[in-house]
mmCIF file of N, CA and C in Angstrom:
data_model
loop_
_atom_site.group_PDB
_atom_site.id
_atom_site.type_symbol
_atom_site.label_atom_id
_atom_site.label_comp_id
_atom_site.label_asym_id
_atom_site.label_seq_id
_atom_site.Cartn_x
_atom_site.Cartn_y
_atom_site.Cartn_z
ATOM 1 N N UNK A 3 11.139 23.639 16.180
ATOM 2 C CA UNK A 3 11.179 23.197 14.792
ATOM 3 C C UNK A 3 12.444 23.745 14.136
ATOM 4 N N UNK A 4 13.078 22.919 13.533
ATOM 5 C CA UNK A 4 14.287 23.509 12.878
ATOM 6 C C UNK A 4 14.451 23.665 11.295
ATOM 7 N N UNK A 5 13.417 23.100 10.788
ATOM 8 C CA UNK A 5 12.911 23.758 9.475
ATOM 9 C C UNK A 5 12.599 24.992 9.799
ATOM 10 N N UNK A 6 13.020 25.790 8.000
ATOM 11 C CA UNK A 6 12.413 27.487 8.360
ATOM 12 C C UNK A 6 11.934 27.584 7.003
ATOM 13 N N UNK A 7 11.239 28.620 6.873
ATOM 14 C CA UNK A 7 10.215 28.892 5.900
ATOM 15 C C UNK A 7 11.541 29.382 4.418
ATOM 16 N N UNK A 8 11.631 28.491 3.861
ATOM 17 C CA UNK A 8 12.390 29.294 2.190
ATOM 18 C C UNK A 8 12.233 29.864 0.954
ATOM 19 N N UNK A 9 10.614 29.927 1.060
ATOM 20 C CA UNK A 9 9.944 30.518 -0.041
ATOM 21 C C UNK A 9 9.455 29.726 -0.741
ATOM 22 N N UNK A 10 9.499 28.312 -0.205
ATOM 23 C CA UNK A 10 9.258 27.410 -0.964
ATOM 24 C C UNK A 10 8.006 26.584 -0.820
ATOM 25 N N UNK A 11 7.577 25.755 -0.976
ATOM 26 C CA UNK A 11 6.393 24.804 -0.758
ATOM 27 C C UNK A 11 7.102 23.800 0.545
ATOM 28 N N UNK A 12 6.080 23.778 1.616
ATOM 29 C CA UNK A 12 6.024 23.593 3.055
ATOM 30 C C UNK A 12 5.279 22.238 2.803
ATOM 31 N N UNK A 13 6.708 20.780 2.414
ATOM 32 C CA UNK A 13 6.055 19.367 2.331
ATOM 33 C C UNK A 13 5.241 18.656 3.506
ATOM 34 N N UNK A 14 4.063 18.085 3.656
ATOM 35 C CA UNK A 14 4.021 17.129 4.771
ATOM 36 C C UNK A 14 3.334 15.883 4.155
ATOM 37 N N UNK A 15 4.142 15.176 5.671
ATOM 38 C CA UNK A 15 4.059 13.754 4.871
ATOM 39 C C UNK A 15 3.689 13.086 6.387
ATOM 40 N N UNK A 16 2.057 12.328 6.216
ATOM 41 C CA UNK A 16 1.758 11.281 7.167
ATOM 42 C C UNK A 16 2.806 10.164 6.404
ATOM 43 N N UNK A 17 2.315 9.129 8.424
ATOM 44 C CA UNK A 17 3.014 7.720 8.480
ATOM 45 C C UNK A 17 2.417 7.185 7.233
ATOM 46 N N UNK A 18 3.171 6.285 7.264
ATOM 47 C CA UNK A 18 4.214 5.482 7.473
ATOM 48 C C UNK A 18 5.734 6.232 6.505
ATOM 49 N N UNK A 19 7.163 6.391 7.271
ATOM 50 C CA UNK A 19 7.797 6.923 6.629
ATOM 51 C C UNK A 19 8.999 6.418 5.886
ATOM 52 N N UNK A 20 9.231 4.947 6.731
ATOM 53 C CA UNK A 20 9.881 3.864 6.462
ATOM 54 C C UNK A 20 10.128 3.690 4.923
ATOM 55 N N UNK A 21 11.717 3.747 4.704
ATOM 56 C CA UNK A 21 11.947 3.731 3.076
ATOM 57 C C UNK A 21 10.552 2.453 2.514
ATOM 58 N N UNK A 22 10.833 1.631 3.057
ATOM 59 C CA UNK A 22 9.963 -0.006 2.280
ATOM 60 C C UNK A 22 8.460 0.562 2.306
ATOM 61 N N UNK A 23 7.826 1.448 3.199
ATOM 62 C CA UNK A 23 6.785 1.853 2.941
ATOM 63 C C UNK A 23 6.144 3.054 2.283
ATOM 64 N N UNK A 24 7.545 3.681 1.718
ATOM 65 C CA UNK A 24 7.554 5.295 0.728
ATOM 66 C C UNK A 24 7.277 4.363 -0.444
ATOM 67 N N UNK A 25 8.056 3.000 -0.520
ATOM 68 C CA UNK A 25 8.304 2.390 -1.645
ATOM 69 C C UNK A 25 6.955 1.890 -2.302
ATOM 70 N N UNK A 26 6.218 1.187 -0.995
ATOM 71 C CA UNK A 26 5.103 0.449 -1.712
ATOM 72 C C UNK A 26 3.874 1.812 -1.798
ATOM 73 N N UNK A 27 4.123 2.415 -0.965
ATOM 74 C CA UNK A 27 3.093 4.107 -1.805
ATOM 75 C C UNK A 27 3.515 4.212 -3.299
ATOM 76 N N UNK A 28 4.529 4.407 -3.546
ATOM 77 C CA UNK A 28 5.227 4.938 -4.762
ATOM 78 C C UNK A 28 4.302 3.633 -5.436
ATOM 79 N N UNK A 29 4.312 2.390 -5.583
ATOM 80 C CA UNK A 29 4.257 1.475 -6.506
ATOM 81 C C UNK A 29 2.564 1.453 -6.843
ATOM 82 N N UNK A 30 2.128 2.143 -5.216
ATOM 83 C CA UNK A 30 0.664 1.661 -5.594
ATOM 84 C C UNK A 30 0.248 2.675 -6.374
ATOM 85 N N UNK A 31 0.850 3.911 -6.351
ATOM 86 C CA UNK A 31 0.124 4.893 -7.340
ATOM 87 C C UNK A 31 0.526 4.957 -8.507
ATOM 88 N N UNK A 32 2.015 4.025 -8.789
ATOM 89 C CA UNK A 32 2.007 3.338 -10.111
ATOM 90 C C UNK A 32 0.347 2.662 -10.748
ATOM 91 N N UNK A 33 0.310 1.973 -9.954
ATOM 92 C CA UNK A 33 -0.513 0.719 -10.099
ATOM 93 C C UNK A 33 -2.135 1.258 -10.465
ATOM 94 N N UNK A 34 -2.446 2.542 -9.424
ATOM 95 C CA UNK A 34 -3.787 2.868 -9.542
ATOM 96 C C UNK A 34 -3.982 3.616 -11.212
ATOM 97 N N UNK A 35 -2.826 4.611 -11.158
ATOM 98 C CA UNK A 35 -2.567 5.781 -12.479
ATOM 99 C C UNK A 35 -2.542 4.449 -13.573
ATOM 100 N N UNK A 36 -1.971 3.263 -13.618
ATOM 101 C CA UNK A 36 -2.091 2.105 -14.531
ATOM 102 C C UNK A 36 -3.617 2.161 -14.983
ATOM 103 N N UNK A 37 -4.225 1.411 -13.681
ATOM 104 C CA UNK A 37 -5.612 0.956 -13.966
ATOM 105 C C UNK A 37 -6.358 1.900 -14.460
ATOM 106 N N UNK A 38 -6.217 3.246 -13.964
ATOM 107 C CA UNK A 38 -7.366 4.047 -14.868
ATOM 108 C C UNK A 38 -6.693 4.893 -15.757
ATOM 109 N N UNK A 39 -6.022 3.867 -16.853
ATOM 110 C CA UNK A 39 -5.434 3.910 -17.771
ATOM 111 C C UNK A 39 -4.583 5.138 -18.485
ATOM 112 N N UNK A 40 -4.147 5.820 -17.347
ATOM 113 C CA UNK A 40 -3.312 7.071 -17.611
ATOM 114 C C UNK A 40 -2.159 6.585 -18.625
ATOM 115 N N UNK A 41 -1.703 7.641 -19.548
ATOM 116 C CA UNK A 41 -0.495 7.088 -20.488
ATOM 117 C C UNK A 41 0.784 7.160 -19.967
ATOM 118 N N UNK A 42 0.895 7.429 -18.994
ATOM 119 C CA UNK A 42 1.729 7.577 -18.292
ATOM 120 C C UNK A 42 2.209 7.293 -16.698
ATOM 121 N N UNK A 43 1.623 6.203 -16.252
ATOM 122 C CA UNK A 43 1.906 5.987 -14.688
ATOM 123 C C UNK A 43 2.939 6.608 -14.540
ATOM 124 N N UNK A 44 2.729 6.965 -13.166
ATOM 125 C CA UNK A 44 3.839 7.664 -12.343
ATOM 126 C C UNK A 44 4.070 7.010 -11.012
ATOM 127 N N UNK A 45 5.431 6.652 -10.603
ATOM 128 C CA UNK A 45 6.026 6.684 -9.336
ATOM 129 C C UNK A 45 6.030 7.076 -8.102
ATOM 130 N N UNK A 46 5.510 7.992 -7.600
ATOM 131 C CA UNK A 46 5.249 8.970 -7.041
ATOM 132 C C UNK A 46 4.558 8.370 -5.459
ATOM 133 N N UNK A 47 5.490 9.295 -4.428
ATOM 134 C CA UNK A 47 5.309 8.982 -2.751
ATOM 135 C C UNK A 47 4.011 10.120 -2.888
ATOM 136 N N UNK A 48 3.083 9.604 -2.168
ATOM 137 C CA UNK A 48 1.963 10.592 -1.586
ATOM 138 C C UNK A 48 2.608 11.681 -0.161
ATOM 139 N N UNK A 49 2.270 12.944 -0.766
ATOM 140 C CA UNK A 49 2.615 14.099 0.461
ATOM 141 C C UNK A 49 1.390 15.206 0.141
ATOM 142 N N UNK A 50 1.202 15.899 1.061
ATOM 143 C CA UNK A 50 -0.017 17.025 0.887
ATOM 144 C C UNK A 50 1.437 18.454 1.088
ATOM 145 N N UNK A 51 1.259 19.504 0.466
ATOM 146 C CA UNK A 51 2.009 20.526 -0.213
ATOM 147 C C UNK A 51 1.569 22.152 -0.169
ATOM 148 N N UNK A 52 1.687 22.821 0.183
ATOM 149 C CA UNK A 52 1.351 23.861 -0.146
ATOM 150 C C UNK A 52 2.199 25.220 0.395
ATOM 151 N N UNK A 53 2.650 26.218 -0.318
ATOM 152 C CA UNK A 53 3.483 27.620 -0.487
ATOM 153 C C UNK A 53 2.862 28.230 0.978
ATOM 154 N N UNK A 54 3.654 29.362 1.439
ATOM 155 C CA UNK A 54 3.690 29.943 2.476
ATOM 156 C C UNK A 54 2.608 31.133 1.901
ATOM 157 N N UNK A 55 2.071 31.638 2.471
ATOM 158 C CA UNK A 55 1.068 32.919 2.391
ATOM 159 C C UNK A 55 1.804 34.506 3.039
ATOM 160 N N UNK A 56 1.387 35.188 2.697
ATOM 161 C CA UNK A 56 1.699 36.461 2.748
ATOM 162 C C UNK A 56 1.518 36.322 4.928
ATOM 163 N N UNK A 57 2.216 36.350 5.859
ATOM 164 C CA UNK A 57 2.175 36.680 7.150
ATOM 165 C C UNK A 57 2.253 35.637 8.029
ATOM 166 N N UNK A 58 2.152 34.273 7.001
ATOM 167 C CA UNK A 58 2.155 32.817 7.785
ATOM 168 C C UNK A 58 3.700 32.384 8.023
ATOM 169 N N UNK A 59 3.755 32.105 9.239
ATOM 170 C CA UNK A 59 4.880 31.355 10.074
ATOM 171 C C UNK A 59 4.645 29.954 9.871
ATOM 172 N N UNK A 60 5.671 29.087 9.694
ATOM 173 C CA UNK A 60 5.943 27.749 9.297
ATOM 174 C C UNK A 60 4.585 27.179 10.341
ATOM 175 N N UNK A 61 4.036 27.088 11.203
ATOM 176 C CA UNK A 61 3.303 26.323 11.877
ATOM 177 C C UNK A 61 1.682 27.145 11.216
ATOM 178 N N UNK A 62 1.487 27.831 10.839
ATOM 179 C CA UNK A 62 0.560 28.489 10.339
ATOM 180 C C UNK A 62 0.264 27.703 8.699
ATOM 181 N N UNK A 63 1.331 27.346 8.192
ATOM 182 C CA UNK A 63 1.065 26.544 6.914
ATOM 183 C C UNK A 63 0.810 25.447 7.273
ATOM 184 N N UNK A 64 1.495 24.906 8.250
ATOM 185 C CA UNK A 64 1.676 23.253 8.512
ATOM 186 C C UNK A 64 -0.427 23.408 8.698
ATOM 187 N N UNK A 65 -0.244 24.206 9.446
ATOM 188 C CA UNK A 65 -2.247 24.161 9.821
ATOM 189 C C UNK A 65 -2.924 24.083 8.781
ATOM 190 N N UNK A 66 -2.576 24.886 8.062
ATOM 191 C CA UNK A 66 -3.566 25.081 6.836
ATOM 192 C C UNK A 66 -3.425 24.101 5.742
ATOM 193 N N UNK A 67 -2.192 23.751 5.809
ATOM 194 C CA UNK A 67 -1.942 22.356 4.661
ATOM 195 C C UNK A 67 -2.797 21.120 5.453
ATOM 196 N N UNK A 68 -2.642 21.020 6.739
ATOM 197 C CA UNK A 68 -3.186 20.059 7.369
ATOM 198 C C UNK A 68 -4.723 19.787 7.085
ATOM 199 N N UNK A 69 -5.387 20.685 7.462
ATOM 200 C CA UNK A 69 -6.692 21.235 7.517
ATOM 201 C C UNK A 69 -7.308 21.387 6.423
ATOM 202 N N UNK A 70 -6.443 20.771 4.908
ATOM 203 C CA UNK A 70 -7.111 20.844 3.775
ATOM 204 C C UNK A 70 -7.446 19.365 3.782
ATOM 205 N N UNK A 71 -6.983 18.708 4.396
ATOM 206 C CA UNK A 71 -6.700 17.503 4.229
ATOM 207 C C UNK A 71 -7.573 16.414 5.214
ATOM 208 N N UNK A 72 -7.870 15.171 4.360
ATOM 209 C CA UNK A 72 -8.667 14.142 5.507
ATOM 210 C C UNK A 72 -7.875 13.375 5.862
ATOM 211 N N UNK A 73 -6.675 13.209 5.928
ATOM 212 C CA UNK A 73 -5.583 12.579 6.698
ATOM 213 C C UNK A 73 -5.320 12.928 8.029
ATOM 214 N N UNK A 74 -5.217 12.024 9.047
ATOM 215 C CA UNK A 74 -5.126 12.509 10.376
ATOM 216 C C UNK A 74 -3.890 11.354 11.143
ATOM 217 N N UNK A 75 -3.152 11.828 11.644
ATOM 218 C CA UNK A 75 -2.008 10.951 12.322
ATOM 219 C C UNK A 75 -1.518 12.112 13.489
ATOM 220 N N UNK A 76 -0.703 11.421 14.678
ATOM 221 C CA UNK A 76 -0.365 12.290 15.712
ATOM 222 C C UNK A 76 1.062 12.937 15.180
ATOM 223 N N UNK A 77 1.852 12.348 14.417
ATOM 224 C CA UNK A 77 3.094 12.702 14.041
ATOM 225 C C UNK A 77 3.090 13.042 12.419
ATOM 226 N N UNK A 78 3.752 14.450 11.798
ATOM 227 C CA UNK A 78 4.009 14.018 10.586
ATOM 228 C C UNK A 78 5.087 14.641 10.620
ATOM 229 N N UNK A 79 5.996 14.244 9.065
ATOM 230 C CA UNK A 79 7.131 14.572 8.495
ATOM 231 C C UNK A 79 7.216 16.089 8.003
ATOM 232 N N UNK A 80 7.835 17.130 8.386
ATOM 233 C CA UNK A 80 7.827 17.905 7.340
ATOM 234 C C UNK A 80 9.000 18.004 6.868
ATOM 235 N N UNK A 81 9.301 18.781 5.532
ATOM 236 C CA UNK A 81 10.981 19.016 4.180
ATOM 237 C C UNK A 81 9.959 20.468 3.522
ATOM 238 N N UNK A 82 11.384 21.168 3.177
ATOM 239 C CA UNK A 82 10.956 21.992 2.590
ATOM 240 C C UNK A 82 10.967 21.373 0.420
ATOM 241 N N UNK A 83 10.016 22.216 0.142
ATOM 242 C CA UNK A 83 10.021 21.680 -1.565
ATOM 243 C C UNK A 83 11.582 21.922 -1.779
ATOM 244 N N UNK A 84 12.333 23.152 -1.598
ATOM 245 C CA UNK A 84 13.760 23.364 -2.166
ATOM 246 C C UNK A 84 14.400 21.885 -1.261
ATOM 247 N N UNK A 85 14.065 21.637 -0.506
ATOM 248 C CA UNK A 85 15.196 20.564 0.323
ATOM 249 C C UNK A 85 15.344 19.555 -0.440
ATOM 250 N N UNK A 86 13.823 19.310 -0.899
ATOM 251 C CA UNK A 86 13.770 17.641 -2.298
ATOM 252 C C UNK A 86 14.361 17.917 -3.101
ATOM 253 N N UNK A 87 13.987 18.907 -3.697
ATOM 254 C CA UNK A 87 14.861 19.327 -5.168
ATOM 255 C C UNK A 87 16.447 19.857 -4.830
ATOM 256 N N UNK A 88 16.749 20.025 -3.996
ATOM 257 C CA UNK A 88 18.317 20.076 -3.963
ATOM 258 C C UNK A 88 18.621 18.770 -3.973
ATOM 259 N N UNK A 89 18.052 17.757 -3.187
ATOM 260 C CA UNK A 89 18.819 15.907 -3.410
ATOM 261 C C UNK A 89 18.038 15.335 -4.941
ATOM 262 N N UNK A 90 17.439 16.540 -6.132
ATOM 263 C CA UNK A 90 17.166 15.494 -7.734
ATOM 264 C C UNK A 90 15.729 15.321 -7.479
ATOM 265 N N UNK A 91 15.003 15.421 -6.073
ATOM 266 C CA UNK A 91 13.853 14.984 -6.446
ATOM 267 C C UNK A 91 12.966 16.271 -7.163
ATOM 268 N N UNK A 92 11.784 15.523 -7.655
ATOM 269 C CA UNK A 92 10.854 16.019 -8.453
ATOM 270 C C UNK A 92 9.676 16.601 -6.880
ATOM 271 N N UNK A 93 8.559 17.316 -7.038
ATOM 272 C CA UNK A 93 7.379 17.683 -6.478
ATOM 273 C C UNK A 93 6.060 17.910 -7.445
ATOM 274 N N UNK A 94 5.553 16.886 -7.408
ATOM 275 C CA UNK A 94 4.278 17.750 -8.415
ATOM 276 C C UNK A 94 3.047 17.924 -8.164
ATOM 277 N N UNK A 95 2.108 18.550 -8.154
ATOM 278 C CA UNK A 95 1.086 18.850 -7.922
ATOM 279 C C UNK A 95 0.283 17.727 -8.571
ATOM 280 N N UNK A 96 -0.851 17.068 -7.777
ATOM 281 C CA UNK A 96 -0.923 15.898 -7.802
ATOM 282 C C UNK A 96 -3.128 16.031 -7.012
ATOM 283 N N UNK A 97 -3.437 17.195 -7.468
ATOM 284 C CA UNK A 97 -4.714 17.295 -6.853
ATOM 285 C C UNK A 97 -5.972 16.183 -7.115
ATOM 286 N N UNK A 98 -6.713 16.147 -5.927
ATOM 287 C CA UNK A 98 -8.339 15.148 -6.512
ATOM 288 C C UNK A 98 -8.990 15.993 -5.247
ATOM 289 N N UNK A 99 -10.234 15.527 -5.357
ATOM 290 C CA UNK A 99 -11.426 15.761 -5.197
ATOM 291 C C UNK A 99 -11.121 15.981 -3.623
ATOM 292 N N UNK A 100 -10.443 14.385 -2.695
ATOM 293 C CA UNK A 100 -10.512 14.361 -1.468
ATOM 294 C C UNK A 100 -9.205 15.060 -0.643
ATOM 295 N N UNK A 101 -8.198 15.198 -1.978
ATOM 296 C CA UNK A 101 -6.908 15.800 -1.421
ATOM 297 C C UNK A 101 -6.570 16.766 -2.070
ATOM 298 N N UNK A 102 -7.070 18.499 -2.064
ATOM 299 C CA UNK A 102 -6.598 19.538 -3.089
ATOM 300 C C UNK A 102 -5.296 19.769 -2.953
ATOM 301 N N UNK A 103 -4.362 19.742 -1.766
ATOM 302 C CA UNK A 103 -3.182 20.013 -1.924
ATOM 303 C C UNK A 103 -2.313 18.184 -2.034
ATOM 304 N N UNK A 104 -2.615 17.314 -2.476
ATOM 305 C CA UNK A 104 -2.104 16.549 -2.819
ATOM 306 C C UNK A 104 -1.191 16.726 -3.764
ATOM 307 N N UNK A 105 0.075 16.160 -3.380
ATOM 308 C CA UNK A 105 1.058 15.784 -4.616
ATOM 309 C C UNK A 105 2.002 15.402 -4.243
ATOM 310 N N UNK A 106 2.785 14.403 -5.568
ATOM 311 C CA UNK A 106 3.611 13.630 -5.690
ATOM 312 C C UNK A 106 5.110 13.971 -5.688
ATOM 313 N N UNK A 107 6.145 13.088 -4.773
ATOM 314 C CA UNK A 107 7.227 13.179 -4.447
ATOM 315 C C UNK A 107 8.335 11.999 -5.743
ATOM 316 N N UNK A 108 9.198 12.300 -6.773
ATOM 317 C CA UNK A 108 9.944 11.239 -6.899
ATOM 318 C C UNK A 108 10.895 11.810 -7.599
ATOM 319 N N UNK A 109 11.416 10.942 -8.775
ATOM 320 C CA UNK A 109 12.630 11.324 -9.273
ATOM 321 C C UNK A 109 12.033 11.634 -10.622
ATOM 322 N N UNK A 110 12.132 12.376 -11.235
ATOM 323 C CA UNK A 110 11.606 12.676 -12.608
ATOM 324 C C UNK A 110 12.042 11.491 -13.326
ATOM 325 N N UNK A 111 11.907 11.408 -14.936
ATOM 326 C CA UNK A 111 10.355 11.535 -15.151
ATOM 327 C C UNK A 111 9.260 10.671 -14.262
ATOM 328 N N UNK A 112 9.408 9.928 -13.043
ATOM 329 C CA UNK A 112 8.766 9.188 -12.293
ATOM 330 C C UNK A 112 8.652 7.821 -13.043
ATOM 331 N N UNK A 113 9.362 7.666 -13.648
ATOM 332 C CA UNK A 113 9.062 5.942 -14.350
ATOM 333 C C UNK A 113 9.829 5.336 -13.830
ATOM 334 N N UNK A 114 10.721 5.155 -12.408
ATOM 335 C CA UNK A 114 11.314 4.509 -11.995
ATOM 336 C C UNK A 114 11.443 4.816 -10.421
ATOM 337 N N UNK A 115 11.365 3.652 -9.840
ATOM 338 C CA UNK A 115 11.223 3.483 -8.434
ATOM 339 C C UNK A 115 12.030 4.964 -7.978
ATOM 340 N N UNK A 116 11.127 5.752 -6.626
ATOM 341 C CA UNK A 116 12.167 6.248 -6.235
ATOM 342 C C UNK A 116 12.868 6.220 -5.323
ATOM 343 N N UNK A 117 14.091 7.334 -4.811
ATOM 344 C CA UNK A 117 15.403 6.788 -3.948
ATOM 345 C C UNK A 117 14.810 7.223 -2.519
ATOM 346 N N UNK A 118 13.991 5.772 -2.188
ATOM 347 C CA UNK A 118 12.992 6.177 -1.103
ATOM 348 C C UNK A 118 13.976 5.701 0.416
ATOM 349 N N UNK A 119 15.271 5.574 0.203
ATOM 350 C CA UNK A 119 16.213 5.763 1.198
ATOM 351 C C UNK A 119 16.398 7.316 1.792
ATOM 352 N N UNK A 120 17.054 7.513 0.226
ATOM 353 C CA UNK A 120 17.025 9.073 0.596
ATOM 354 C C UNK A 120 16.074 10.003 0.826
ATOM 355 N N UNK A 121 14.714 9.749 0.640
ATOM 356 C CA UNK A 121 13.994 10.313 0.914
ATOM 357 C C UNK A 121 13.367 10.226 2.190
ATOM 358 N N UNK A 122 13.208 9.033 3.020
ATOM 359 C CA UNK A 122 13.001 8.991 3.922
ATOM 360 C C UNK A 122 14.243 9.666 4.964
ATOM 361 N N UNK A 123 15.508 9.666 4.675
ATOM 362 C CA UNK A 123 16.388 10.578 5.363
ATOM 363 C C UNK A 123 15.835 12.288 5.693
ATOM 364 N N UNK A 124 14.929 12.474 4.495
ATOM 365 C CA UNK A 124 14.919 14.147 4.765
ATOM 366 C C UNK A 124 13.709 14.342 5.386
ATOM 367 N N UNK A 125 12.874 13.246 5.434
ATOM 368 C CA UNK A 125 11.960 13.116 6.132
ATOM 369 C C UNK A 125 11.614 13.070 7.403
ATOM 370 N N UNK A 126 13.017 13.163 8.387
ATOM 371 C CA UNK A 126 13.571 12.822 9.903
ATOM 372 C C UNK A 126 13.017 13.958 10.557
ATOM 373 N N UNK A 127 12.571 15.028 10.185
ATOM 374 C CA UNK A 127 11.621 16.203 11.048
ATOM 375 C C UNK A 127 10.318 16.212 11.307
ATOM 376 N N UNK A 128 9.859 15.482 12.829
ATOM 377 C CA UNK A 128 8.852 15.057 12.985
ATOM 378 C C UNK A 128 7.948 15.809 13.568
ATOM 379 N N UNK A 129 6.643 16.787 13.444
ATOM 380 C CA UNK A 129 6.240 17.561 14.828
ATOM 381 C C UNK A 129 4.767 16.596 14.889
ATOM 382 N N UNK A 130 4.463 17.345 16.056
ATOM 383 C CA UNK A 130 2.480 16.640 16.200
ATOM 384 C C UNK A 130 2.112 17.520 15.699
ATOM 385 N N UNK A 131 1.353 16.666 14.758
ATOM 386 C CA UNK A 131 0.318 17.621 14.025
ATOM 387 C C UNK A 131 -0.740 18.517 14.822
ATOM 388 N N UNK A 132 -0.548 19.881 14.322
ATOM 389 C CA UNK A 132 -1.770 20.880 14.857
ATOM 390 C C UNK A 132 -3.144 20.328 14.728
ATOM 391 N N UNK A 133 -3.820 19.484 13.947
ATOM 392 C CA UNK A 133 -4.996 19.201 13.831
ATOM 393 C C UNK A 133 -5.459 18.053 14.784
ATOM 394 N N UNK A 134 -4.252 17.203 15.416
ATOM 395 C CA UNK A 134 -4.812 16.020 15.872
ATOM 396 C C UNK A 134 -5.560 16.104 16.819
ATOM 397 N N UNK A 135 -6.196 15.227 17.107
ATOM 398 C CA UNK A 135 -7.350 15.255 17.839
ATOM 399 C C UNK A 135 -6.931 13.105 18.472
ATOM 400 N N UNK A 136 -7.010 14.137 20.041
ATOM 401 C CA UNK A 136 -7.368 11.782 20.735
ATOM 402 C C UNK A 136 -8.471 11.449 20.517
ATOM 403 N N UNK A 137 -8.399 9.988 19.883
ATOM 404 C CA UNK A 137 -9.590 8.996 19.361
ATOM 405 C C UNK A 137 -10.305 9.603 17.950
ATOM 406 N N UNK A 138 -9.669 10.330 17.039
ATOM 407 C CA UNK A 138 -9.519 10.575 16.041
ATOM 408 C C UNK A 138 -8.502 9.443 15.894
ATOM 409 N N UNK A 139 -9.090 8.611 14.277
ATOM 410 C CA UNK A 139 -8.608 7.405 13.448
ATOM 411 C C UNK A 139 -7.454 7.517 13.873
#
């Protein structure tokens, strides 16, 4: 792995990573935050998130971020939080019920598509996820 731990929040991001498909994430959670009439839709790529712990090594978070989570894929993306925010992007904490470390990736204030080119560029660090499991979804 050639990511290293920066003090920062340890991003991961299941498939699909494809700019056109960061894009239509981004639009649908426009679309949902619309319908249940938030004053504010937001833009925002779905990623699960969470800070390093006092003794945890980068694969020790990736577990535990994983493992909060009901998302399951053989491959995911990881970026560190400082890596987004050095290329302008935003990170926000973005929690519900089925995803506590959920949150949103874009360009502040999120009212406009984001630069899901560039984002899928920093997204190019792929490992197998610690949790996967064969014939798991």
């Amino acid at each position: 792995m050639a990511m290293e731990l920066d003090g920062s929040e340890v991003v991961v991001r299941f498939s699909p990573f494809l700019p056109d498909r960061l894009l239509e994430n981004a639009i649908d959670t426009f679309v949902e935050e619309q319908e249940r009439g938030d004053a504010s839709p937001r833009y925002g790529v779905s990623v699960i998130a969470g800070t390093p712990e006092d003794g945890e090594d980068l694969l020790d978070v990736v577990r535990r971020i994983v493992g909060s989570s009901t998302l399951n894929g053989k491959k995911i993306a990881i970026v560190s939080g400082n890596t987004l925010r050095s290329q302008g992007f935003q990170l926000v904490a973005d929690p519900n019920a089925k995803e506590p470390l959920h949150h949103l990736v874009g360009d502040n204030p999120f009212s406009e598509h984001p630069r899901v080119d560039l984002l899928a560029s920093l997204l190019q660090e792929r490992i197998t996820n610690p949790a996967w499991k064969e014939g798991s979804r």
